[in-house]
Coordinates of N, CA, C and O in Angstrom, one line a residue:
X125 N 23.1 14.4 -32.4 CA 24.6 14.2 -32.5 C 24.9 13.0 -31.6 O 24.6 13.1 -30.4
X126 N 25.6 11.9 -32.1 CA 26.2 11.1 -31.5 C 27.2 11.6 -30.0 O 27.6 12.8 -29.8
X127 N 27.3 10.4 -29.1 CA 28.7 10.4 -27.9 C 29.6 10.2 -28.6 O 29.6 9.5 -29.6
X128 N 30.5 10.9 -28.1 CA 32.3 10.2 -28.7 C 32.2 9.3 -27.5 O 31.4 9.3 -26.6
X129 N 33.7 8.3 -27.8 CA 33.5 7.2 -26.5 C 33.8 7.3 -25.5 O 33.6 6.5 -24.7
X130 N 34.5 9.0 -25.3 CA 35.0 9.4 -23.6 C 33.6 9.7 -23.2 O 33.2 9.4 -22.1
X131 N 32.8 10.5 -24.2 CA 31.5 11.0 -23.1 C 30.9 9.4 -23.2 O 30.4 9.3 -22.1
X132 N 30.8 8.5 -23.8 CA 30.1 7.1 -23.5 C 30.5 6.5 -22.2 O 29.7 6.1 -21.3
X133 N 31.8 6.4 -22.0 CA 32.1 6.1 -20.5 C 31.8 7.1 -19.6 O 31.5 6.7 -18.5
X134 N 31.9 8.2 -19.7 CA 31.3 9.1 -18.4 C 30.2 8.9 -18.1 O 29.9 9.3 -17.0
X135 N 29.1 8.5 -18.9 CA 27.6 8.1 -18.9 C 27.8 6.8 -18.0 O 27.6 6.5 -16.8
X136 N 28.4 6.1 -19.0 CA 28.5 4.6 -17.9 C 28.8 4.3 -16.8 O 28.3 3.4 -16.1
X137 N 30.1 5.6 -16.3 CA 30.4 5.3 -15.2 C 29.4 5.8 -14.1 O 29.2 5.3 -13.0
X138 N 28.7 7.3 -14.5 CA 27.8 8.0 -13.9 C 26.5 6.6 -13.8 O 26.6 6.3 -12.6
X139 N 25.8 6.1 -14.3 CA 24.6 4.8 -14.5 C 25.9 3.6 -13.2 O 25.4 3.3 -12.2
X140 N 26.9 3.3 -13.3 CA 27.3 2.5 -12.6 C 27.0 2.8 -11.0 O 26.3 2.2 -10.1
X141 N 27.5 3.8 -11.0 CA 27.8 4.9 -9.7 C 26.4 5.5 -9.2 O 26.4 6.5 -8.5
X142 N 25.3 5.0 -9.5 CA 23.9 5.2 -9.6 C 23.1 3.9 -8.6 O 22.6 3.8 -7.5
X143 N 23.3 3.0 -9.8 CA 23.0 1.7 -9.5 C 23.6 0.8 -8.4 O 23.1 -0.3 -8.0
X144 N 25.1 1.5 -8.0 CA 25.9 1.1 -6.9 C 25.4 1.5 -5.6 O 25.4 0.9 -4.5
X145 N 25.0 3.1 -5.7 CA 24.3 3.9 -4.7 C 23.0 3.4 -4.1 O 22.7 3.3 -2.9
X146 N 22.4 3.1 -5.2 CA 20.5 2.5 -5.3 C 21.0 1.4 -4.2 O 20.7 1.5 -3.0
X147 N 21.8 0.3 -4.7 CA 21.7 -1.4 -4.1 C 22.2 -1.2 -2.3 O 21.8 -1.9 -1.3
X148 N 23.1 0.0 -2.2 CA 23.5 -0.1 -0.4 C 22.6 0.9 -0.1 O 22.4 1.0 1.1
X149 N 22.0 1.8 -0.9 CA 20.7 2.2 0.2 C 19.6 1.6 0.7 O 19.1 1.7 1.8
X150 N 19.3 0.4 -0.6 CA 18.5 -0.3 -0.4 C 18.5 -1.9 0.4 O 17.7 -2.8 0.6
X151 N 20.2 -1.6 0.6 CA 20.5 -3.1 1.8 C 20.4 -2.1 3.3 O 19.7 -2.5 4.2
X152 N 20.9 -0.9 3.3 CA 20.7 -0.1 4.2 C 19.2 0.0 4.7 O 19.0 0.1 5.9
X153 N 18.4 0.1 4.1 CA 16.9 -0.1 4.7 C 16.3 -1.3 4.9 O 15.2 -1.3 5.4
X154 N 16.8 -2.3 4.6 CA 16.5 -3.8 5.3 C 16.1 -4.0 6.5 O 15.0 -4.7 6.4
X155 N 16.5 -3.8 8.0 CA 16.9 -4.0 8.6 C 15.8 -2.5 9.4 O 16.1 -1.4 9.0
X156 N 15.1 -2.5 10.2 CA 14.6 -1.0 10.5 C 15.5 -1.3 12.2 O 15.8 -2.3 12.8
X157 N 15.9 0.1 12.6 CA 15.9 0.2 14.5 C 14.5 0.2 14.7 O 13.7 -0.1 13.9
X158 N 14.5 0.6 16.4 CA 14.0 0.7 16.8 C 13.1 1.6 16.7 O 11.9 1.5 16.6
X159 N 14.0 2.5 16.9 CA 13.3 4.3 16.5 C 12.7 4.4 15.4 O 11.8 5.2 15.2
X160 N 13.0 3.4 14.5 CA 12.4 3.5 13.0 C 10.9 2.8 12.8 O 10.1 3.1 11.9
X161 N 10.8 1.9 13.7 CA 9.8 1.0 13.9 C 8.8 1.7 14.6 O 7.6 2.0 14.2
X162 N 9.3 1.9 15.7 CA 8.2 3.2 16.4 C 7.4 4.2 16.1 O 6.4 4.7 16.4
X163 N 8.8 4.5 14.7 CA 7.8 5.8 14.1 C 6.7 5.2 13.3 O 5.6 5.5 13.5
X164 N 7.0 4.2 12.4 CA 6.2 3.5 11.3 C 4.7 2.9 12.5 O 3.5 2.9 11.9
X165 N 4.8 2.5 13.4 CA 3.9 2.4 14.3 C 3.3 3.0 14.7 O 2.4 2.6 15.4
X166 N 3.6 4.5 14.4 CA 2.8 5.8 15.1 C 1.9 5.9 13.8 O 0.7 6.0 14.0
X167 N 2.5 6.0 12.4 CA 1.7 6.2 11.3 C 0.4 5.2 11.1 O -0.7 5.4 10.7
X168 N 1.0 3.7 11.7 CA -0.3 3.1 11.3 C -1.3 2.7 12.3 O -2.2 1.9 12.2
X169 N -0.8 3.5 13.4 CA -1.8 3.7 14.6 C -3.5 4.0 14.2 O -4.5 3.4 14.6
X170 N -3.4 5.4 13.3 CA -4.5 5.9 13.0 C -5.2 5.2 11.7 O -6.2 5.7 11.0
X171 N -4.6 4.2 11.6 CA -5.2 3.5 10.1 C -6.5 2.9 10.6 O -7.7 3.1 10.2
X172 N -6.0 2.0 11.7 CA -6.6 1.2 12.1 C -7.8 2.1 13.3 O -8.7 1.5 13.9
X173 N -7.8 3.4 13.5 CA -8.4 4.5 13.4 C -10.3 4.2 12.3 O -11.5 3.9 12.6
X174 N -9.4 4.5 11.0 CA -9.8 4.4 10.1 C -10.4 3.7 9.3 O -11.1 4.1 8.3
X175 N -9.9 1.9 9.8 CA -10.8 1.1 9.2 C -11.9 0.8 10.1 O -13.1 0.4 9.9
X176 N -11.3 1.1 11.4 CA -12.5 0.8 12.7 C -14.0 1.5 11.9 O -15.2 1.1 11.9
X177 N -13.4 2.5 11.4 CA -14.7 3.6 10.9 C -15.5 3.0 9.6 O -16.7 2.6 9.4
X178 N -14.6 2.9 8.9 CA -15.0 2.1 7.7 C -16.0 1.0 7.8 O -16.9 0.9 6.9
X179 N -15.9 -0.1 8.7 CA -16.1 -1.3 9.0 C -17.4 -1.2 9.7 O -18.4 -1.9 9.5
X180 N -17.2 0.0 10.8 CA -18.9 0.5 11.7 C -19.6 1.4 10.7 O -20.7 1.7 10.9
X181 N -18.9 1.8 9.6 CA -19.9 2.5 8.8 C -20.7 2.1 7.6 O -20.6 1.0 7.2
X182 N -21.7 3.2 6.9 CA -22.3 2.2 5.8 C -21.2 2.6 4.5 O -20.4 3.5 4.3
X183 N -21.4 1.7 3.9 CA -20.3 1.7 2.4 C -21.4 2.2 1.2 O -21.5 3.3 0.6
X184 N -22.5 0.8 1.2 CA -23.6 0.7 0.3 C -23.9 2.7 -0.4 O -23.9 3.7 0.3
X185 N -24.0 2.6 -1.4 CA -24.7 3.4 -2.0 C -24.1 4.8 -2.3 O -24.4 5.7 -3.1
X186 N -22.8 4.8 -0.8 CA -21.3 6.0 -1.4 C -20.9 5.8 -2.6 O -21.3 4.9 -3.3
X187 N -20.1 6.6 -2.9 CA -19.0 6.7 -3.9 C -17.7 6.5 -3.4 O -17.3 7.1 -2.4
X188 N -16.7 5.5 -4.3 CA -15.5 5.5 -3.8 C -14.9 6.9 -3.4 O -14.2 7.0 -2.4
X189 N -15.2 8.1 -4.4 CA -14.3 8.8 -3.8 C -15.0 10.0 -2.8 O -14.3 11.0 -2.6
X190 N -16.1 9.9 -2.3 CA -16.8 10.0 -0.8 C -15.9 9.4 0.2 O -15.6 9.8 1.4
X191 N -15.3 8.5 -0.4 CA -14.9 7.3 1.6 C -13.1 7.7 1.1 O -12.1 7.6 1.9
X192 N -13.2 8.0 0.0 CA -11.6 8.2 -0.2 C -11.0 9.6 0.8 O -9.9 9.8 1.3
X193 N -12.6 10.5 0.6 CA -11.8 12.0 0.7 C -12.0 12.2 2.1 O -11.1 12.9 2.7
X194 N -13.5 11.3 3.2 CA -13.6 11.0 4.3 C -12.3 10.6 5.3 O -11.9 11.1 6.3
X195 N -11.8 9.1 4.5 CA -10.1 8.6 5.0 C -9.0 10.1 5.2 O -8.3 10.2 6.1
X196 N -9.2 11.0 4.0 CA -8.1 11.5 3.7 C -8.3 12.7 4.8 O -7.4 13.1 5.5
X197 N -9.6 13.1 4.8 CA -10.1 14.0 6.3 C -9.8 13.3 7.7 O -9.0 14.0 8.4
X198 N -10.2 12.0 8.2 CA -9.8 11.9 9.3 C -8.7 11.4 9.5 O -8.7 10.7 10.5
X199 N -7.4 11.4 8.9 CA -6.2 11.1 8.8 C -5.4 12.7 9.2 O -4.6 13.0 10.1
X200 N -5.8 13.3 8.5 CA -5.7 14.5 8.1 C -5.8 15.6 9.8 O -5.0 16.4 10.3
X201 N -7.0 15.2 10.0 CA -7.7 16.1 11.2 C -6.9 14.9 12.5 O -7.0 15.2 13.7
X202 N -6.6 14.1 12.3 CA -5.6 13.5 13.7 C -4.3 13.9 13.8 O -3.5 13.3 14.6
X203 N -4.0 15.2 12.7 CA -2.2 15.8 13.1 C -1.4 15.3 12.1 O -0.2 15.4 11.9
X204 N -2.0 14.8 11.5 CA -0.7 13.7 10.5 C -0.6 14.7 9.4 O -1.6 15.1 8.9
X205 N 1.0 15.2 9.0 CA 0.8 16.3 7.9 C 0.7 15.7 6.4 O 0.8 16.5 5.4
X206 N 0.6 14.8 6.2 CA 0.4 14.3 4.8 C -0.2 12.8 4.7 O -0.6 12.2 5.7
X207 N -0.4 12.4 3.6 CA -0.9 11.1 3.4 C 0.7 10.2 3.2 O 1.8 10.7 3.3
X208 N 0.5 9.2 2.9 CA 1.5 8.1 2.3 C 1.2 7.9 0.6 O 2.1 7.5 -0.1
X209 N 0.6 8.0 0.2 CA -0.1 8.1 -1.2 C -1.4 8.4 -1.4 O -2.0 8.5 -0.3
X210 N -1.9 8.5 -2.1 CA -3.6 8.8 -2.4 C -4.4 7.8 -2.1 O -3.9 6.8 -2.7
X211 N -5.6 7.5 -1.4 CA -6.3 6.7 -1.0 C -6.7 5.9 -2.3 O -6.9 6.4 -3.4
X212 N -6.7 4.6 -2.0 CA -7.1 3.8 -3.0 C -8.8 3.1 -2.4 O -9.0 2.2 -1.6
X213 N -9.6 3.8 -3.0 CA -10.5 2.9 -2.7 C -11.3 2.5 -3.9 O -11.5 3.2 -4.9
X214 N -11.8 1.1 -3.8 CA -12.4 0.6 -5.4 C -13.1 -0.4 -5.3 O -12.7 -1.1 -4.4
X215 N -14.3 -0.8 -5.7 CA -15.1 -2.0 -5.6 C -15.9 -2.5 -6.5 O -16.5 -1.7 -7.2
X216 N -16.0 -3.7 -6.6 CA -16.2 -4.9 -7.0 C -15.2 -5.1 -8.0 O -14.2 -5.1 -7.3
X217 N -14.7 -5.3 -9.5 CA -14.1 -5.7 -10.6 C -13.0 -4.9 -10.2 O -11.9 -5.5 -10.1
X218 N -13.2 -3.1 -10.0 CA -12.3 -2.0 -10.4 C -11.3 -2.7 -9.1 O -10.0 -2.6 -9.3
X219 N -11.7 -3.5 -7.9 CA -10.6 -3.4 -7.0 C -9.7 -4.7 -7.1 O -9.2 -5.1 -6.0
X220 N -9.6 -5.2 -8.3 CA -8.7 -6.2 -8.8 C -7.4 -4.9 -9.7 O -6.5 -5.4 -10.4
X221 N -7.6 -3.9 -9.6 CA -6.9 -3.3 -10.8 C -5.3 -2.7 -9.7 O -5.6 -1.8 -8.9
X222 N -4.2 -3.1 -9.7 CA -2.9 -1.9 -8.7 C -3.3 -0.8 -9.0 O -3.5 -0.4 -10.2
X223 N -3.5 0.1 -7.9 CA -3.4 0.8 -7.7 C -4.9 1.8 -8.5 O -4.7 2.6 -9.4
X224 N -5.4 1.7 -8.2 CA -6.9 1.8 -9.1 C -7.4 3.2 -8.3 O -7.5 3.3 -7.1
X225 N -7.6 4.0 -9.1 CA -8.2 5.1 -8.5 C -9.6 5.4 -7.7 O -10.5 4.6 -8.2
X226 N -10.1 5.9 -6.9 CA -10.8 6.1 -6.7 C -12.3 7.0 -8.0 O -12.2 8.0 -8.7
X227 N -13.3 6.1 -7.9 CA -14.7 6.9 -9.2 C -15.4 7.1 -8.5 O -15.6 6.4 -7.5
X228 N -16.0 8.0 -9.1 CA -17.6 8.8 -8.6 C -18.6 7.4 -8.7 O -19.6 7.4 -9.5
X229 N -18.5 6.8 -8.4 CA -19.3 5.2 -8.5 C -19.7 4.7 -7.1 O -19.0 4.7 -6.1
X230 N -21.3 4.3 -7.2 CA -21.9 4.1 -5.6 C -21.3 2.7 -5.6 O -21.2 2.0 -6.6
X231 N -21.0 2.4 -4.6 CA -20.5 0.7 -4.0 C -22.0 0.3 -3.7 O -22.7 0.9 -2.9
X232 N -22.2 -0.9 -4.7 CA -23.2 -1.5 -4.6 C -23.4 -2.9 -3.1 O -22.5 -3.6 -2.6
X233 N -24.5 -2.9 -2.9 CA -24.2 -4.0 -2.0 C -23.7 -5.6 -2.0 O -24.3 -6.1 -3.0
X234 N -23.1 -6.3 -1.5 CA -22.5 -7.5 -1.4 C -21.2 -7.6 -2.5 O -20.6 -8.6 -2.9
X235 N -21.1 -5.8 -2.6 CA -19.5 -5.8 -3.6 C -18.4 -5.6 -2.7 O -18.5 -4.7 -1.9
X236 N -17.0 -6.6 -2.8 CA -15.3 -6.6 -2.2 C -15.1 -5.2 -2.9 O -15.3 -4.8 -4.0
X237 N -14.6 -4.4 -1.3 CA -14.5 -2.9 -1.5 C -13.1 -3.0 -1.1 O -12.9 -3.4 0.0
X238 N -12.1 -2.8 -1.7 CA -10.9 -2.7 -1.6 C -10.1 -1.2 -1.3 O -10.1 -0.1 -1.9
X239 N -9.6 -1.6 -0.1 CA -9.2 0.2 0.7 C -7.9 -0.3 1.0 O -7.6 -1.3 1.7
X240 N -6.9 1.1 0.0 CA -5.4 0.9 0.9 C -5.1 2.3 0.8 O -5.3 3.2 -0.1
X241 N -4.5 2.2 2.6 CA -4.3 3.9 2.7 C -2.6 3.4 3.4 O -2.0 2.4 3.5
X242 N -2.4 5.0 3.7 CA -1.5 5.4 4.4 C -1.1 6.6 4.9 O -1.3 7.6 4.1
X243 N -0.6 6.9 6.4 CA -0.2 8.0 6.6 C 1.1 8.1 7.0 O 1.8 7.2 7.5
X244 N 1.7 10.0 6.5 CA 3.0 9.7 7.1 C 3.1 11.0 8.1 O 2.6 12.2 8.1
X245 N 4.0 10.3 9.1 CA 3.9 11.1 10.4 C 4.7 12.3 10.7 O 4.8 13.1 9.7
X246 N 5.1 12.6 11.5 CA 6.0 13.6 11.6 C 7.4 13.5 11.5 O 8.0 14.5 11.1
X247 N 8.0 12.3 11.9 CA 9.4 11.8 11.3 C 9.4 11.5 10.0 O 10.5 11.2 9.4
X248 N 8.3 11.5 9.4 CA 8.6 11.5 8.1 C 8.3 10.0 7.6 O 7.7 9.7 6.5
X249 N 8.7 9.2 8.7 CA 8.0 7.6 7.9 C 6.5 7.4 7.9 O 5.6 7.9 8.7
X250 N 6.4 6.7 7.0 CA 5.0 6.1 6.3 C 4.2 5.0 6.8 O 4.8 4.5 7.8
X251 N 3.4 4.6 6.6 CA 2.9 3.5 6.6 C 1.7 3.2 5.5 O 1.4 4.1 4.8
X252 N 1.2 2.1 5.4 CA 0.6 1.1 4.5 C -0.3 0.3 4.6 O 0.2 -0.7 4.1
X253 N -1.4 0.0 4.8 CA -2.0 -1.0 4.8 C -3.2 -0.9 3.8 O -3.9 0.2 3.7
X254 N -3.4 -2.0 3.1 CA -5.0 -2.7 3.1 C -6.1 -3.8 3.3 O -6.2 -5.0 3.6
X255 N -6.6 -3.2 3.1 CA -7.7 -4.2 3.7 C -9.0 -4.2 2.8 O -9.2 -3.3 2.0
X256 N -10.1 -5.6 3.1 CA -11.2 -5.9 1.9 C -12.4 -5.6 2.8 O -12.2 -5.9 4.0
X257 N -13.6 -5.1 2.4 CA -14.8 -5.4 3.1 C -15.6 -5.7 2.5 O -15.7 -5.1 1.4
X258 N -16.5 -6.3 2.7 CA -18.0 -6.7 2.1 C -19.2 -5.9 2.0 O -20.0 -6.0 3.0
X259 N -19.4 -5.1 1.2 CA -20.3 -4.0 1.7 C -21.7 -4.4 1.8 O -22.3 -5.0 0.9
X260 N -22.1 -3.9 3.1 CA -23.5 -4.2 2.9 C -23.9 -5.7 3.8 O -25.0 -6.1 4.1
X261 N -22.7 -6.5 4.0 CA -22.9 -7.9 4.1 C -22.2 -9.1 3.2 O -21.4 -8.9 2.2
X262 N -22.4 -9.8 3.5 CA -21.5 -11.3 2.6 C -21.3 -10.8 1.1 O -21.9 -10.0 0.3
X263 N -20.1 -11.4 1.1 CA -20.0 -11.5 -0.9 C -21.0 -12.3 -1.5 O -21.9 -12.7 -0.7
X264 N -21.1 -12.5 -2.4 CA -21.2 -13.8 -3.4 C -20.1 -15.1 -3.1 O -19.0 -15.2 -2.5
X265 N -20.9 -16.0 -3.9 CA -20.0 -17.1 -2.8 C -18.8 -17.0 -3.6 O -17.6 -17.0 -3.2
X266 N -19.2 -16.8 -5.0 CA -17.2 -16.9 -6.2 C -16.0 -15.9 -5.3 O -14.9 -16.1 -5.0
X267 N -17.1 -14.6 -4.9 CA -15.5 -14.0 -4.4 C -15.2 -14.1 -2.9 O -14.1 -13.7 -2.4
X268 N -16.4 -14.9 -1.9 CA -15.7 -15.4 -1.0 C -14.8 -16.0 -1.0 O -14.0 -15.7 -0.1
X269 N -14.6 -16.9 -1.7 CA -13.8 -18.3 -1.9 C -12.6 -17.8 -2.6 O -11.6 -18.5 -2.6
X270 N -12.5 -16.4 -3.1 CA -11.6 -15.8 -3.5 C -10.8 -15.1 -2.5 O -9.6 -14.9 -2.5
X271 N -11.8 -14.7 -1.5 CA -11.2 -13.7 -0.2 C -10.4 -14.8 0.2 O -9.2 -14.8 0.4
X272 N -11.5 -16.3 0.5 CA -10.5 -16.9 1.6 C -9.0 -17.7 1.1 O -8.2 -18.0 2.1
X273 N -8.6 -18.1 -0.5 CA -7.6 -18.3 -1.0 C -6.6 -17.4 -0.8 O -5.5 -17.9 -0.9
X274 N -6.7 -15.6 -0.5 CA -6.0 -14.5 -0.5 C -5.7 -14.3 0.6 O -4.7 -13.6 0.7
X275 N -6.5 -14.7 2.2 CA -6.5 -15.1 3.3 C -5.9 -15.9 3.6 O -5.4 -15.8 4.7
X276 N -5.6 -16.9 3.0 CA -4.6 -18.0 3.2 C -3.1 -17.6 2.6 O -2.2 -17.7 3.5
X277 N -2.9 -17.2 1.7 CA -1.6 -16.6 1.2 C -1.1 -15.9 2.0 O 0.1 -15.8 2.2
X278 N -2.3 -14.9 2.8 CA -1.4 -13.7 3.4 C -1.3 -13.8 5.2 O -1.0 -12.9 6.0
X279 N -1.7 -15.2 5.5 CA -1.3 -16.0 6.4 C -0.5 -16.4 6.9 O 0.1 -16.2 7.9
X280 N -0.1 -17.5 5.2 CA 1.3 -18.0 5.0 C 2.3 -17.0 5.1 O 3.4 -17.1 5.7
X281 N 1.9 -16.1 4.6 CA 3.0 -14.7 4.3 C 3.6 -14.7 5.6 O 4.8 -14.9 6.0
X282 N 2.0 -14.1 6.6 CA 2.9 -13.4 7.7 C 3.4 -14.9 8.6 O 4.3 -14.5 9.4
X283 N 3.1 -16.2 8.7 CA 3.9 -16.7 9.0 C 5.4 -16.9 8.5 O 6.3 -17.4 9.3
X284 N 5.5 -16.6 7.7 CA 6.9 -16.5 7.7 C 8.1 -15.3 8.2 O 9.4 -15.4 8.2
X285 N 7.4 -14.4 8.4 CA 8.1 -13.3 9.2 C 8.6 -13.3 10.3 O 7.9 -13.9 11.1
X286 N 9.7 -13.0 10.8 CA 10.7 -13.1 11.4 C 11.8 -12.2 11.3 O 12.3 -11.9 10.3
X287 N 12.3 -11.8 12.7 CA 13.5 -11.2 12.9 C 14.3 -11.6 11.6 O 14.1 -12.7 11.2
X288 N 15.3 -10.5 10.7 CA 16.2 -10.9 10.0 C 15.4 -11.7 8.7 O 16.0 -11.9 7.6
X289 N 14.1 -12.1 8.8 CA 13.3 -13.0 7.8 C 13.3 -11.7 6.2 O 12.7 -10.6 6.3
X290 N 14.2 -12.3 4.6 CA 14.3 -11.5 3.6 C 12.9 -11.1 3.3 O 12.1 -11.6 4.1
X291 N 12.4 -10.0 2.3 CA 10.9 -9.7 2.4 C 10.7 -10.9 1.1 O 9.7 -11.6 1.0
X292 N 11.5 -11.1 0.4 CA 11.1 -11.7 -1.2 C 11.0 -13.1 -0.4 O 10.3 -13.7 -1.3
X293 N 11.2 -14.1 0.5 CA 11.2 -15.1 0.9 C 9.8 -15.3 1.1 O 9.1 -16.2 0.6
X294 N 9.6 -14.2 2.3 CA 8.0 -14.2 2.6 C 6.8 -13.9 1.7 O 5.7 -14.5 1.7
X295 N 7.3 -12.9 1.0 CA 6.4 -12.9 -0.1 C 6.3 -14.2 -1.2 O 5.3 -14.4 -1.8
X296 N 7.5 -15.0 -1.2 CA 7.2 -16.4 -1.9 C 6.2 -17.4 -1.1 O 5.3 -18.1 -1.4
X297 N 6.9 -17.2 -0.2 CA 6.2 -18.1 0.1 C 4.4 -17.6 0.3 O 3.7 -18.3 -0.4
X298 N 4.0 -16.9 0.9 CA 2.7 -16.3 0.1 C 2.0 -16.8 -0.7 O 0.9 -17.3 -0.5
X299 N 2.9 -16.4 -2.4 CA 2.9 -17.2 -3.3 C 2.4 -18.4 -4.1 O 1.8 -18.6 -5.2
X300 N 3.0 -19.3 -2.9 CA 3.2 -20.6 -2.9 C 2.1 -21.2 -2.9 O 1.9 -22.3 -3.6
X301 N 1.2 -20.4 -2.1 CA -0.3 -20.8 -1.8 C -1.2 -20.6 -3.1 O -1.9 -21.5 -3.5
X302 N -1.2 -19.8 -3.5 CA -1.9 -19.3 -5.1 C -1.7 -20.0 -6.0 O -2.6 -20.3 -6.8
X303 N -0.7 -20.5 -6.0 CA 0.1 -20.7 -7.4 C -0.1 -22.1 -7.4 O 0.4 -22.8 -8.3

């Protein structure tokens, strides 16, 4: 059954009144306090926990989702009541893919192991990060030279960060470097 055109504007105006709400929540989170920073700092306290481990540990011959469920354990067992999303861990080709699941697949040696976690803390904020490792030892030289182009972008990146600095500015400029 078709709208008549009074229910067509009540749709419209409900989708207006939507999309109005979305844009000042989302100027409203620009900008973090202090308190808000602190908490996001508490979450990504234990990351770096976690890559420490990652980095002193062996990769070679695991399975991504071994080192996935390991992250998801010592995150887990440091008080944090949830994750930030599902561990991403993936390597060699698979860790070019967003957001790529973790497979029952051993990380072979001299393969870019791509790991992004997060935890969220007791206030409720999250955190994010990832990071690349070489398993086993050096890349190959194609995806060195790959690391260090993506190295350089996310240089540029964080040079441009700054008090008040837009995120889409910094991420261009990033960009800039690739492209």
């Amino acid at each position: 059954q078709l709208l008549n055109q009074t229910e067509l504007d009540v749709w419209q105006a409900y989708y207006d009144l939507q999309t109005a709400a979305s844009s000042v929540a989302s100027t409203a989170n620009l900008v973090k306090s202090a308190t808000e920073i602190a908490a996001t700092r508490h979450a990504s306290d234990i990351l770096e926990v976690v890559y420490t481990n990652i980095a002193q540990g062996q990769l070679v011959g695991r399975t991504e989702v071994a080192v996935a469920w390991e992250i998801e354990r010592t995150i887990r067992e440091a008080g944090f009541p949830a994750l930030s999303f599902e561990p991403i861990v993936a390597s060699g080709a698979h860790g070019a893919l967003p957001h790529a699941e973790p497979r029952d697949v051993a990380i072979e040696r001299g393969a870019l192991v791509v790991v992004d976690i997060g935890a969220q803390g007791e206030s409720g904020y999250c955190s994010d990060c990832t990071r690349t490792f070489a398993a086993g030892g050096a890349p190959d030289p194609a995806a060195a030279e790959d690391y260090a182009l993506v190295l350089s972008a996310q240089l540029a990146g964080l040079g441009a960060v700054r008090p008040g600095a837009i995120g889409g500015n910094v991420d261009a400029t990033a960009r800039e470097v690739i492209d």
